[in-house]
Coordinates of C-alpha atoms in Angstrom, one line a residue:
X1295 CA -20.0 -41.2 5.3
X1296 CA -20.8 -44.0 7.6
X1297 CA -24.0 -43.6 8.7
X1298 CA -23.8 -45.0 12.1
X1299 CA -21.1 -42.5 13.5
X1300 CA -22.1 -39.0 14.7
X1301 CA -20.2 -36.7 13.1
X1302 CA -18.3 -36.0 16.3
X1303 CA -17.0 -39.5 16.2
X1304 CA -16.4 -39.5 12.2
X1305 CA -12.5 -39.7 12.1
X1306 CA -9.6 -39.1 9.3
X1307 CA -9.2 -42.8 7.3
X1308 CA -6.7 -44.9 8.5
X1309 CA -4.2 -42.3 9.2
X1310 CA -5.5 -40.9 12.5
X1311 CA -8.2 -43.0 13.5
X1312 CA -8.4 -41.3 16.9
X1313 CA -8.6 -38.1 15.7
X1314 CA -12.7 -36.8 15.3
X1315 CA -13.6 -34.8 11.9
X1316 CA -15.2 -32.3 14.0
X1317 CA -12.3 -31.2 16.3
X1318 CA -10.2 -30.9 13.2
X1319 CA -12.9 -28.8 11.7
X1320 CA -13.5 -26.6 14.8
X1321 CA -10.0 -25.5 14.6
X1322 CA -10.6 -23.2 11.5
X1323 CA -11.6 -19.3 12.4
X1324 CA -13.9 -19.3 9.4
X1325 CA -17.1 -20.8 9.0
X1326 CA -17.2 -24.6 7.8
X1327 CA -20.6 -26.6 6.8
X1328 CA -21.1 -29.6 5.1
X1329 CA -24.0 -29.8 2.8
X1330 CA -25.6 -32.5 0.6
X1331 CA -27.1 -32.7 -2.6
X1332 CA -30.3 -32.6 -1.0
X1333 CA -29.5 -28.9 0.8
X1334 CA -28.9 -30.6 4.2
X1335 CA -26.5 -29.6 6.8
X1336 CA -24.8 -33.1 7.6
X1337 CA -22.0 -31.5 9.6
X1338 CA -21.1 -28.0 11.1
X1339 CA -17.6 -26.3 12.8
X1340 CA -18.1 -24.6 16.1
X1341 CA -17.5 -21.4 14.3
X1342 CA -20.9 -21.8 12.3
X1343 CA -22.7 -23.7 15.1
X1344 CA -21.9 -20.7 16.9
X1345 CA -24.6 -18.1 15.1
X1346 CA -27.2 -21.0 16.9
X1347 CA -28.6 -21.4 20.6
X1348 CA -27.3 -24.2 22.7
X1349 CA -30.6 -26.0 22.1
X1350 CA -30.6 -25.4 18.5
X1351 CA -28.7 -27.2 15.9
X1352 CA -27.8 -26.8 12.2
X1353 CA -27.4 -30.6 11.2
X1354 CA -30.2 -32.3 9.3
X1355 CA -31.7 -29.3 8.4
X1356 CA -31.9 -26.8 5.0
X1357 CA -29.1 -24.8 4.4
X1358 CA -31.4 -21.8 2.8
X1359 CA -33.4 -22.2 5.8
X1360 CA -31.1 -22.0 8.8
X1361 CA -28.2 -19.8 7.2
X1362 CA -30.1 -18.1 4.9
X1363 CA -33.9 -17.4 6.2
X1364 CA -34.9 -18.3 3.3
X1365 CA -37.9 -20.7 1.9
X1366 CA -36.1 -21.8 -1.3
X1367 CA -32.5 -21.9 -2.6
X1368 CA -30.5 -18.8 -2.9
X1369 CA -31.0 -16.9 -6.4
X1370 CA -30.7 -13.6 -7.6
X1371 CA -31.6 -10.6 -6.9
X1372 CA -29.5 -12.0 -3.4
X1373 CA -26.8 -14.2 -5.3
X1374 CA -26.9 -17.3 -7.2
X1375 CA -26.4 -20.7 -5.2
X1376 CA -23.1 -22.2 -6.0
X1377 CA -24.2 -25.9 -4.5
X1378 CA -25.2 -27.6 -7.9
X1379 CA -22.6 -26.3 -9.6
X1380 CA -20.0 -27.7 -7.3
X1381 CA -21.5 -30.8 -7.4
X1382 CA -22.0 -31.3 -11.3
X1383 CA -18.4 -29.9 -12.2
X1384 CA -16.5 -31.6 -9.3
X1385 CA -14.3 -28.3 -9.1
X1386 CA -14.1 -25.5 -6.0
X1387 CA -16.1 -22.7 -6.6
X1388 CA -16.0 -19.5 -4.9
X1389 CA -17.8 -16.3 -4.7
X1390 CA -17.7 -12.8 -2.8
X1391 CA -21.2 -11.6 -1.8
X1392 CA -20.8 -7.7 -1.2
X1393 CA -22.7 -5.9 1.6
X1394 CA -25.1 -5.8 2.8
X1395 CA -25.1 -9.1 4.2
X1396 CA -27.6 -9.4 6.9
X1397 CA -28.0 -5.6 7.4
X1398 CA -23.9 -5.8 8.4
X1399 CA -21.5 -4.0 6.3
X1400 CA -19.1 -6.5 5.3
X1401 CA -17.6 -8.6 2.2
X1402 CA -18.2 -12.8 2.6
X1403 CA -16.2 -14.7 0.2
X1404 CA -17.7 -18.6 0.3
X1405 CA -16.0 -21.4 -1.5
X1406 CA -17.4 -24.8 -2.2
X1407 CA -15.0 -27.8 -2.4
X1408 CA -16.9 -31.1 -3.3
X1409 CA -16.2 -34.2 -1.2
X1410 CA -16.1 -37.5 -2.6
X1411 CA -16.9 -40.7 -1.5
X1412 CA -14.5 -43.7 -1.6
X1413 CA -15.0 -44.8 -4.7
X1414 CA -14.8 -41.2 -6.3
X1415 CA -18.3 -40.3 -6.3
X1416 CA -18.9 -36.3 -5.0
X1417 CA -21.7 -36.5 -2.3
X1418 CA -21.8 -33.3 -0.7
X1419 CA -19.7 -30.2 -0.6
X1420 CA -17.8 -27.9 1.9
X1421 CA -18.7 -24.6 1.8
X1422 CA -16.5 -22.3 3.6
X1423 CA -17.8 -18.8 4.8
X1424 CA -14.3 -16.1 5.2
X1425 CA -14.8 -12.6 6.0
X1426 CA -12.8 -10.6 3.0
X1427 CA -13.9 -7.3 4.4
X1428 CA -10.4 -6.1 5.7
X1429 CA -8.9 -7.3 2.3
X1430 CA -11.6 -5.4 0.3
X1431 CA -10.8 -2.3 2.6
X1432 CA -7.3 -2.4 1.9
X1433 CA -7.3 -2.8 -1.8
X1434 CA -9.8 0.3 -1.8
X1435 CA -7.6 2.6 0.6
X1436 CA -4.0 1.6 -2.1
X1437 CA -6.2 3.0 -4.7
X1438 CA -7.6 6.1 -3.4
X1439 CA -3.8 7.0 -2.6
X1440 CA -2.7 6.1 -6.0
X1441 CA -5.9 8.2 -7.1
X1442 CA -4.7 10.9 -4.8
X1443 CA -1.2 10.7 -5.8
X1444 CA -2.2 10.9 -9.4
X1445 CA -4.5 13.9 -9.4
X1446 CA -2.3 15.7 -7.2
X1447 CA 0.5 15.5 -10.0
X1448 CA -1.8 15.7 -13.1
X1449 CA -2.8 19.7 -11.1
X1450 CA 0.6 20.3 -10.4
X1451 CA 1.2 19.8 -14.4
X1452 CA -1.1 21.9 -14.9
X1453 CA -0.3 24.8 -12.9
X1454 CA 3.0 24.6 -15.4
X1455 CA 1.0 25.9 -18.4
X1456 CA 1.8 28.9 -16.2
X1457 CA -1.0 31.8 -15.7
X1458 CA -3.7 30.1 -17.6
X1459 CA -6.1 29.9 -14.5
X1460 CA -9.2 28.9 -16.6
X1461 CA -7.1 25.6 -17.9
X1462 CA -5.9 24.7 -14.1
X1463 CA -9.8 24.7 -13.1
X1464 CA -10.6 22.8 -16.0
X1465 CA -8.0 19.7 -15.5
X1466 CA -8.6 20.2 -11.5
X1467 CA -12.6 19.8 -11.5
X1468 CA -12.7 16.8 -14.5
X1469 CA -9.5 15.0 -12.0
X1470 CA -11.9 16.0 -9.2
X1471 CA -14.8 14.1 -10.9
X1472 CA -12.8 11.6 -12.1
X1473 CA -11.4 10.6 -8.7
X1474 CA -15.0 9.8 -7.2
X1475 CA -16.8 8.6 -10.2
X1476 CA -19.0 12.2 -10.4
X1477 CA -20.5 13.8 -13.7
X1478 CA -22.0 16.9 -11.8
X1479 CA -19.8 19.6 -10.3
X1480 CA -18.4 23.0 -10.3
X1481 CA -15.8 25.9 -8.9
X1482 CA -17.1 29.0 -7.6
X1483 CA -14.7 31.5 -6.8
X1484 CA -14.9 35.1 -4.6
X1485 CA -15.5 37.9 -7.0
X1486 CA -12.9 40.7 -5.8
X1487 CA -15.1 43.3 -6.5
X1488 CA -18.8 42.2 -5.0
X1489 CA -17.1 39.3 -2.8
X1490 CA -20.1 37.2 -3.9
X1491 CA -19.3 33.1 -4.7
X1492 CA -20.0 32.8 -8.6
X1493 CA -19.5 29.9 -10.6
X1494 CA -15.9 30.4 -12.5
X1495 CA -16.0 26.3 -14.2
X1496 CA -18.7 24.1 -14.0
X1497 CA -19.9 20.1 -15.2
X1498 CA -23.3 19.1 -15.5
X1499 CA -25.5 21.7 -14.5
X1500 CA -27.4 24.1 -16.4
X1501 CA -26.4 27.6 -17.5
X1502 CA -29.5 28.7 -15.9
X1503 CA -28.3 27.1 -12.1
X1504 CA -24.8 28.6 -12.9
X1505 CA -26.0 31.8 -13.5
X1506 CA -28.2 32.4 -11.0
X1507 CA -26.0 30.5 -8.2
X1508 CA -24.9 33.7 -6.5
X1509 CA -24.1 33.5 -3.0
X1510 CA -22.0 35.7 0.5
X1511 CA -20.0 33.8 2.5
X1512 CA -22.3 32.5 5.2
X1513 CA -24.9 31.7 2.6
X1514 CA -26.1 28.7 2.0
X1515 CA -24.2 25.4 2.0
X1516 CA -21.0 27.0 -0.7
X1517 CA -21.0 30.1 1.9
X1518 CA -20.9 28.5 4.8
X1519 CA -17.7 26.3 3.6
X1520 CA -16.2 29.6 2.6
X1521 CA -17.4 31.3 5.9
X1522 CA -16.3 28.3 8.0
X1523 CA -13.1 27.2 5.9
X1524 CA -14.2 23.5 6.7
X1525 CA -16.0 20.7 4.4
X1526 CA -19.3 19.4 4.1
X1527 CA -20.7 16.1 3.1
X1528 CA -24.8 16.0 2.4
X1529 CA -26.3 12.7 1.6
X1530 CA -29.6 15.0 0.4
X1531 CA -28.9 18.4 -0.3
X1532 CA -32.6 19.2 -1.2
X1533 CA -33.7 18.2 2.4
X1534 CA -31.0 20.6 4.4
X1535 CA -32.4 23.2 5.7
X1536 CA -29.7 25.7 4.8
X1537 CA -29.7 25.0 0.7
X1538 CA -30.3 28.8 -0.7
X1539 CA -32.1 28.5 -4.0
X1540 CA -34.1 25.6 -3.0
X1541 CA -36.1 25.5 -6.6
X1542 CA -32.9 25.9 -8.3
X1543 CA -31.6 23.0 -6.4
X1544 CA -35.0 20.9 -7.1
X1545 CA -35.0 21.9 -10.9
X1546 CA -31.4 20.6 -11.0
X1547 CA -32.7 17.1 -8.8
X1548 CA -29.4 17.5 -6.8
X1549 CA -29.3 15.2 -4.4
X1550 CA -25.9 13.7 -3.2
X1551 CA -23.1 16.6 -2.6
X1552 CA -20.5 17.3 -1.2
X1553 CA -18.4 21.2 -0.9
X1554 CA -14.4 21.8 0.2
X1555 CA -12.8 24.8 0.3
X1556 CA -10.6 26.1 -1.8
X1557 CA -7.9 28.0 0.6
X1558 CA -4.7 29.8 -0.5
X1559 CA -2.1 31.1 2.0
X1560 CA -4.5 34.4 2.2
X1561 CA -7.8 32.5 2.9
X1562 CA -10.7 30.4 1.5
X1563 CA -11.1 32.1 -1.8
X1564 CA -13.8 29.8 -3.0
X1565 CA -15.0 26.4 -3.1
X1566 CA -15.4 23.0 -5.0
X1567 CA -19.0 21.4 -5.3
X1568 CA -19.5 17.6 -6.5
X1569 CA -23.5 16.5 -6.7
X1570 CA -25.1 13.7 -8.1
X1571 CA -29.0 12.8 -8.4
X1572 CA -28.7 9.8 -6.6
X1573 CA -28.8 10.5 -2.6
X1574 CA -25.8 9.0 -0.5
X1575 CA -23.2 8.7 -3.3
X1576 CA -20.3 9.8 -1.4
X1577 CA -17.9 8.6 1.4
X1578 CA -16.3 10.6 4.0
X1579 CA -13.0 8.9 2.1
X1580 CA -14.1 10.8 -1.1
X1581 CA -14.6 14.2 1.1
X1582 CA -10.8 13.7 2.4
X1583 CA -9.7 13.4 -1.3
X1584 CA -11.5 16.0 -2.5
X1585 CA -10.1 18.2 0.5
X1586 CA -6.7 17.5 -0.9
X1587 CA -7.8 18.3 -4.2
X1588 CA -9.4 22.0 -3.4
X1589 CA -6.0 22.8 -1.1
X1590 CA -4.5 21.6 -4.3
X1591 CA -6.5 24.0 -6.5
X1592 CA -6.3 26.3 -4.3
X1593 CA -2.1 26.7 -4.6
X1594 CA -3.2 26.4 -8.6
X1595 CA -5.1 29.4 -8.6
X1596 CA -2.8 31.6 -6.5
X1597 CA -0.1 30.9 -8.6
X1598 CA -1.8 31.3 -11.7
X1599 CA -3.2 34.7 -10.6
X1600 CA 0.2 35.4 -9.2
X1601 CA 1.5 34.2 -13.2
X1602 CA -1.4 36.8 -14.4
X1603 CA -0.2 40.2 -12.3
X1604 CA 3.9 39.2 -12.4
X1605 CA 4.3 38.8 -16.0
X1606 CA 7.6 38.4 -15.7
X1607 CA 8.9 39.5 -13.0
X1608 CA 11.6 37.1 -11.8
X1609 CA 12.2 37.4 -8.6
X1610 CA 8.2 37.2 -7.8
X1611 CA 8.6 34.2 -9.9
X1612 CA 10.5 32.3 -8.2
X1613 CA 9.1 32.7 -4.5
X1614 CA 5.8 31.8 -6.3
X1615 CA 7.8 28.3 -7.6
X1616 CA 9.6 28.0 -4.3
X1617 CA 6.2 27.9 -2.5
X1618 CA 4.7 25.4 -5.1
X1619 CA 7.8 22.8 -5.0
X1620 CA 7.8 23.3 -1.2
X1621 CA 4.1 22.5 -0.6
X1622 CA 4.3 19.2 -3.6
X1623 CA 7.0 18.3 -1.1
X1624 CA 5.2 18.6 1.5
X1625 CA 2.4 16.4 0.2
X1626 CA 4.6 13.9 -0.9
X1627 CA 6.0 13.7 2.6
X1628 CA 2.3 13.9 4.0
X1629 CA 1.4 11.0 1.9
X1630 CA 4.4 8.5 2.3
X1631 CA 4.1 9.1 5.7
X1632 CA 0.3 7.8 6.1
X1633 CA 1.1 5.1 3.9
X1634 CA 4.2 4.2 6.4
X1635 CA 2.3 4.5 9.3
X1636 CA -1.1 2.7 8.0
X1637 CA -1.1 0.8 4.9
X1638 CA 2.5 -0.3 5.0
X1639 CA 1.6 -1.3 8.6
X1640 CA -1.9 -3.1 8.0
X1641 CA -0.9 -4.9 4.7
X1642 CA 2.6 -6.3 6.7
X1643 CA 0.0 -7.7 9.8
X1644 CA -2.1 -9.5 7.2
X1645 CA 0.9 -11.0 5.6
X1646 CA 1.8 -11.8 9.2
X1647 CA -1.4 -13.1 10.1
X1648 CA -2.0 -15.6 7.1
X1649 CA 1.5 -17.2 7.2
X1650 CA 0.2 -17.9 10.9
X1651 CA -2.4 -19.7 9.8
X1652 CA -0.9 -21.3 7.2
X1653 CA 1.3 -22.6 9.9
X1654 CA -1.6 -23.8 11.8
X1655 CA -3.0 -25.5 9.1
X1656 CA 0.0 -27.1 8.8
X1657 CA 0.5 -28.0 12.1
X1658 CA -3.2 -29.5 12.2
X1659 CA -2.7 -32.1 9.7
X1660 CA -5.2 -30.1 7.0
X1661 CA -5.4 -32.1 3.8
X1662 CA -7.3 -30.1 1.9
X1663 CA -4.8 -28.9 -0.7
X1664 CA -7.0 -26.6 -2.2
X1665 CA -7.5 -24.4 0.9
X1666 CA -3.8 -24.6 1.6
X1667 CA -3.5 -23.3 -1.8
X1668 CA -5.7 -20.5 -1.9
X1669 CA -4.2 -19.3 2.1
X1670 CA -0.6 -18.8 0.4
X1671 CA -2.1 -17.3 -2.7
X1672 CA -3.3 -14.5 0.1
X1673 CA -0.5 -14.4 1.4
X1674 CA 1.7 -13.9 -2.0
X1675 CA -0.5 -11.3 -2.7
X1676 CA -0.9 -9.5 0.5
X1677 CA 3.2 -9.3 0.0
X1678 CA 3.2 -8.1 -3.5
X1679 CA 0.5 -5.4 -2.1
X1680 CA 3.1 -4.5 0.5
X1681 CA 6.2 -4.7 -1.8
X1682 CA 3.9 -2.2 -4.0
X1683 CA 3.5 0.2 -1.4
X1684 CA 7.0 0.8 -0.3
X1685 CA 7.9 0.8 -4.1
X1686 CA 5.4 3.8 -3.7
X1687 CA 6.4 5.4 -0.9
X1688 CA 10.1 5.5 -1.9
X1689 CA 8.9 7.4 -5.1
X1690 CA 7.1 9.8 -2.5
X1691 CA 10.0 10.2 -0.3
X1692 CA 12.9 8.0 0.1
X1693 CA 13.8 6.7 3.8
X1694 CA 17.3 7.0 2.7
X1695 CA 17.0 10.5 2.0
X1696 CA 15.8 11.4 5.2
X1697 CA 18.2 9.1 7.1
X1698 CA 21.3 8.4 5.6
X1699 CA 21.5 11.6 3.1
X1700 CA 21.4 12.0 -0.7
X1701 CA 24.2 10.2 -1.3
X1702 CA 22.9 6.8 -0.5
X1703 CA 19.1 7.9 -1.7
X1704 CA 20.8 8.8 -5.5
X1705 CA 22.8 5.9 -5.4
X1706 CA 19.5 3.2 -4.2
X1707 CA 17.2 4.9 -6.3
X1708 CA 19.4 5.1 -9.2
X1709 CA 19.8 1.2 -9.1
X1710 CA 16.5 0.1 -8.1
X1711 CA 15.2 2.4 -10.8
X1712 CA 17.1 1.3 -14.2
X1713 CA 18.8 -1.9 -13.3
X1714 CA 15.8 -4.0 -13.4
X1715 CA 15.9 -2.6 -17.0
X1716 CA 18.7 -3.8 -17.8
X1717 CA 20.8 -0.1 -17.8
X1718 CA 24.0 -0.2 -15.8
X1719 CA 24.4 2.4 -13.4
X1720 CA 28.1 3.6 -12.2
X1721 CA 28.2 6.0 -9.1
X1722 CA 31.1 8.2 -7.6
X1723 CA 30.5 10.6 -4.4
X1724 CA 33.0 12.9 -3.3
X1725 CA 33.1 15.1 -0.3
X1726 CA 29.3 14.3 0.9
X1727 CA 29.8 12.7 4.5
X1728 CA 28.5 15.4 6.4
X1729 CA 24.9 16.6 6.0
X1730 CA 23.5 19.4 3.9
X1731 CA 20.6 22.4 4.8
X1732 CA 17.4 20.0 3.6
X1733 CA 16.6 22.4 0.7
X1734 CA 19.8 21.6 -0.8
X1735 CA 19.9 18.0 -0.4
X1736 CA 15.9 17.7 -1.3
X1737 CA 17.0 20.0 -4.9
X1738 CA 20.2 17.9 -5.9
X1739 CA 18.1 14.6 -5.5
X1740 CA 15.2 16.0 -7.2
X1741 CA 17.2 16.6 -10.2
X1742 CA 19.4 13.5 -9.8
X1743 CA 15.7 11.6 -9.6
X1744 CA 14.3 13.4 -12.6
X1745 CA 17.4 12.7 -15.0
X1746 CA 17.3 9.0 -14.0
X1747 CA 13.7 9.2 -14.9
X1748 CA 14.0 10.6 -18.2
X1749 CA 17.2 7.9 -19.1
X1750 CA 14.6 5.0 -18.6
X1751 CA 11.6 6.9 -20.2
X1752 CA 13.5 8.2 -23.4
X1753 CA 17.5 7.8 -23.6
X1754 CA 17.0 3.9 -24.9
X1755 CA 20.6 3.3 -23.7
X1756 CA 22.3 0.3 -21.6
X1757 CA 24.8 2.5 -19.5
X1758 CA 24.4 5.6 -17.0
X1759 CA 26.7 7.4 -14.6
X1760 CA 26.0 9.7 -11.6
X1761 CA 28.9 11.7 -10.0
X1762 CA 28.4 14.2 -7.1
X1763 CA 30.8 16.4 -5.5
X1764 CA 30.8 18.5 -2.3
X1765 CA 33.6 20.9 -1.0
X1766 CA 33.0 24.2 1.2
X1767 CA 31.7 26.3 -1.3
X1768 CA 29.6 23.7 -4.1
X1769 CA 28.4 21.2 -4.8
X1770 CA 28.6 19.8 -8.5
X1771 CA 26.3 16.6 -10.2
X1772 CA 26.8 14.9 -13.2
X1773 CA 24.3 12.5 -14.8
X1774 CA 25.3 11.2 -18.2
X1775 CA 23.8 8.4 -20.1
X1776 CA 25.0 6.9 -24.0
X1777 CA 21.5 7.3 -25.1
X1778 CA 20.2 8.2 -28.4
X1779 CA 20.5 12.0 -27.2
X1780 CA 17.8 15.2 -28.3
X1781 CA 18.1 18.6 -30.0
X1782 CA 18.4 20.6 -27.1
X1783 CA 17.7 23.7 -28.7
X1784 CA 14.3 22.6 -29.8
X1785 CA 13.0 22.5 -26.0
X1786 CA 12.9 25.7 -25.6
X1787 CA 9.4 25.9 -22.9
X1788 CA 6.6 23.6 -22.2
X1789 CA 4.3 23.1 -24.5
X1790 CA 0.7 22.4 -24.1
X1791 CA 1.2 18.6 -24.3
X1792 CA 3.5 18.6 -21.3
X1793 CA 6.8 18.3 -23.3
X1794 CA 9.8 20.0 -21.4
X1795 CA 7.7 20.4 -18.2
X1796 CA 10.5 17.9 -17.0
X1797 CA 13.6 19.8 -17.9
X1798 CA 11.5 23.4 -16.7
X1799 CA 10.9 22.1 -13.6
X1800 CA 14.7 20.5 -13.0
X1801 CA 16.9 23.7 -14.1
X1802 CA 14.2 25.7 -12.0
X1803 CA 14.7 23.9 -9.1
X1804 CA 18.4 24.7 -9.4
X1805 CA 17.4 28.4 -9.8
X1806 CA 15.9 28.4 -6.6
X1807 CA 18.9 27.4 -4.3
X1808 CA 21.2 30.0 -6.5
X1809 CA 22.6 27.2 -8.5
X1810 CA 22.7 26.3 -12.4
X1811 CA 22.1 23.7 -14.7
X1812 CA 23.4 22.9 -18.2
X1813 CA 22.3 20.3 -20.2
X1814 CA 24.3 19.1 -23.2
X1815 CA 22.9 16.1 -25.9
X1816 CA 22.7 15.1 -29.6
X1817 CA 20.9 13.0 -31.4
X1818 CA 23.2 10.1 -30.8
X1819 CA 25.2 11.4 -28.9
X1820 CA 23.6 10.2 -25.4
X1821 CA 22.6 13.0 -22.7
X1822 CA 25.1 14.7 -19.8
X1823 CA 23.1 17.1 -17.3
X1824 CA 25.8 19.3 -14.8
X1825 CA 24.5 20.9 -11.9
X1826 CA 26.5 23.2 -9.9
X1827 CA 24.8 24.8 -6.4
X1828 CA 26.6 27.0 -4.1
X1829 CA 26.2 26.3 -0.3
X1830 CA 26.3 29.0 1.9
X1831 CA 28.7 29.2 5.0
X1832 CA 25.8 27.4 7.3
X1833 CA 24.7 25.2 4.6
X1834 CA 27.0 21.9 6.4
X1835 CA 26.2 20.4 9.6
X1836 CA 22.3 20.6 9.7
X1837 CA 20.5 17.9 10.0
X1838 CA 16.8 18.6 10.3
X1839 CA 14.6 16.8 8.5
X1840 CA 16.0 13.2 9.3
X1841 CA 12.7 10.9 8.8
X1842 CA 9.8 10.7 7.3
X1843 CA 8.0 11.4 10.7
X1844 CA 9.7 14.5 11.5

């Protein structure tokens, strides 16, 4: 630097000689310091000068000091200064410093690019202070809907081992725990005889607690979720007044916990505790998953009670299956909706908003390669986020399907499904310009989705072909494959290990709108599945249902 120049008047080589460092500087958002090997601010963007008074200024003085408030370099337990290592290595470094940061709860990522002089020596470094926090935010909220997606589907399984209730609470409180990083946790239940809450499956907590954890609705926190039908979130259980058992409670050290209901079409029949020993351990976020899970548990257990007192009895059977597919349906709509209207929407403005900047950047003359770089790096993966996401949502609950009808929605998701595989995929529909009732059109693309599913999972063959026909009185499918083929005969149920759920759940489907399904495969002799559904004088012409908002 020449030494005689403020740094106002420092300008860009021989290039732009009438162009100041500092205005070019004050054009980037984030904050922008120049520090020496000595600790010293030798030049500042109006974006950092900003966190000073008029009268005050940064340059000249220690960066620990003035940014910092501290009387040393920055070290752990805070976070390691990055400075020397810039400066010894001659490469960018960058870190994210989670919160809290200065009692505010946000995400800092801060990169240091060294600077060198003319003849190549480094001298001092930039560091460069960006707020990540809306990244972070979004990369958390993808995950807790993958999270959700995933445990809602891993219960669903389970409510296919069919009446086994004590398996669905099992699978539904470990998924529970699982979802919110939790050891501690339990389902308590309404006896039908006493109507008192008593623990049915529990994680973490002693017999003793379990046994004696006996409570009426409107008693303590577990009654009063039943008695109220809404959730609540403690940070210290052991401080609320309206704990019952308070020594069991303090023999247990709960501390953290949180308690949803666990409602059937009837009523809160119970609810779903998660505790830890640590206080503040849970997010309203994690309460709105676990929400989802205990409405979730809650279908599980009616059905599986329903499973228990039918034994067999078809007709029961297949309202109870009816009201299950209806309500997954439901959720997946739910789900692809909020991801439509929010994440879609937020992760599409960010991609939006960088390739502005990048543009500015651009515009400004900004040499520094590295922070060019690392903007479209953002902005390739803020698209790949997005790309993600509507991959997602189309799994949830195709556009197409909604707007355009099955037809299109087999034939896109048929494609977009196996041809990136490397599987051929022929289509034919006859007959289905006008629109179907929604239950009919939701169960032939179910089953059309579920046999392109199992070509890419298992067939192992290079060629598929979907064929759908629709006159006045059916509707016929066709989905054939020249896979390596299965014993049909030997999938005769669903086993423990899942095995056949798929198949179960497709010809069932069919059941449900009066229609039939045949599935005929060899070993080597590739796979064909038909499916034939009557439609019912009022079955054309309707077109409810027609986007993912409705």
């Amino acid at each position: 630097m020449n030494g005689k120049s403020t740094p106002a008047q420092q300008t860009i080589g021989n290039h732009y000689p009438d162009i100041a460092i500092q205005d070019l500087i004050d054009c980037i958002k984030d904050e922008l310091v120049i520090i020496d090997g000595d600790y010293r601010i030798r030049l500042a963007n109006a974006a950092a000068q900003s966190r000073f008074q008029k009268s005050e200024s940064p340059i000249g003085k220690l960066c620990y000091e003035v940014l910092h408030d501290r009387d040393a370099p920055c070290s752990v337990p805070l976070w390691d200064c990055r400075l020397k290592e810039a400066l010894d290595s001659g490469k960018t470094t960058t870190v994210v410093h989670p919160p809290p940061i200065d009692g505010v709860n946000k995400y800092l990522q801060i990169s240091m690019h060294p600077l060198r002089d003319g003849a190549g020596s480094i001298k001092a470094v930039a560091e460069l202070t960006s707020n990540v926090t809306a990244e972070r935010e979004l990369e958390t909220q993808i995950l807790r809907r993958r999270h959700q997606l995933l445990a809602l589907s891993h219960i669903s399984s389970a409510v296919l081992e069919r009446g086994n209730l004590d398996a669905v609470l099992r699978i539904s409180l470990d998924i529970a725990l699982e979802t919110v990083n939790g050891t501690i946790g339990g389902i308590l239940l309404l006896d039908e005889e006493n109507g008192t809450l008593c623990y049915r499956m529990q994680r973490g907590l002693s017999a003793k607690y379990a046994e004696k954890m006996r409570l009426h609705p409107g008693e303590g926190i577990a009654g009063t979720v039943v008695q109220t039908g809404q959730p609540i979130l403690l940070q210290d259980v052991s401080k609320d007044p309206r704990v019952h058992h308070a020594d069991l409670v303090r023999m247990e050290g709960l501390r953290s916990f949180a308690s949803v209901p666990v409602k059937t079409t009837g009523g809160v029949i119970g609810v779903m505790n998660i505790a830890s020993r640590m206080p503040s351990q849970f997010s309203e976020g994690d309460l709105y998953l676990l929400s989802s899970i205990g409405h979730q548990i809650g279908i599980a257990i009616e059905q599986a009670k329903l499973y228990e007192h039918l034994a067999g009895a078809s007709e029961r059977y297949q309202n109870l299956l009816r009201r299950a597919l209806s309500a997954q349906e439901e959720e997946r709509k739910r789900i692809a909706r909020e991801l439509h209207d929010e994440t879609s929407q937020l992760l599409t403005s960010l991609a939006l908003s960088l390739q502005a900047i990048i543009g500015m950047a651009e515009a400004q003359g900004i040499e520094d390669s590295q922070f060019i770089e690392k903007l479209r790096r953002a902005h390739s993966h803020a698209l790949h986020a997005g790309s993600e996401v509507v991959k997602l949502m189309k799994e949830l609950r195709p556009t197409l399907l909604d707007e355009l009808g099955m037809a299109a929605a087999i034939r896109r998701y048929a494609k977009d499904t196996l041809e990136p595989h490397g599987i051929t995929v022929a289509t034919e529909f006859v007959g289905t310009e006008e629109r179907l009732q929604p239950e009919v059109e939701v169960t032939l693309f179910r089953v059309a989705q579920g046999a392109v599913g199992n070509i890419l999972k298992h067939s192992e063959g290079k060629k598929a072909s979907i064929r759908l026909e629709c006159n006045d009185k059916e509707c016929v499918l066709q989905v054939e494959d020249d896979g390596k083929g299965f014993d049909v005969k030997k999938v005769t149920g669903v086993d423990p290990s899942g095995r056949g759920a798929g198949l179960f759940t497709m010809k069932e489907r069919v059941k449900l709108v009066g229609g039939a399904c045949h599935i005929d495969s060899g070993p080597g002799h590739g796979t064909k599945v038909f499916v034939k559904v009557p439609l019912t004088k009022d079955a054309v012409g309707e077109e409810e249902d027609k986007g993912t908002d409705s």
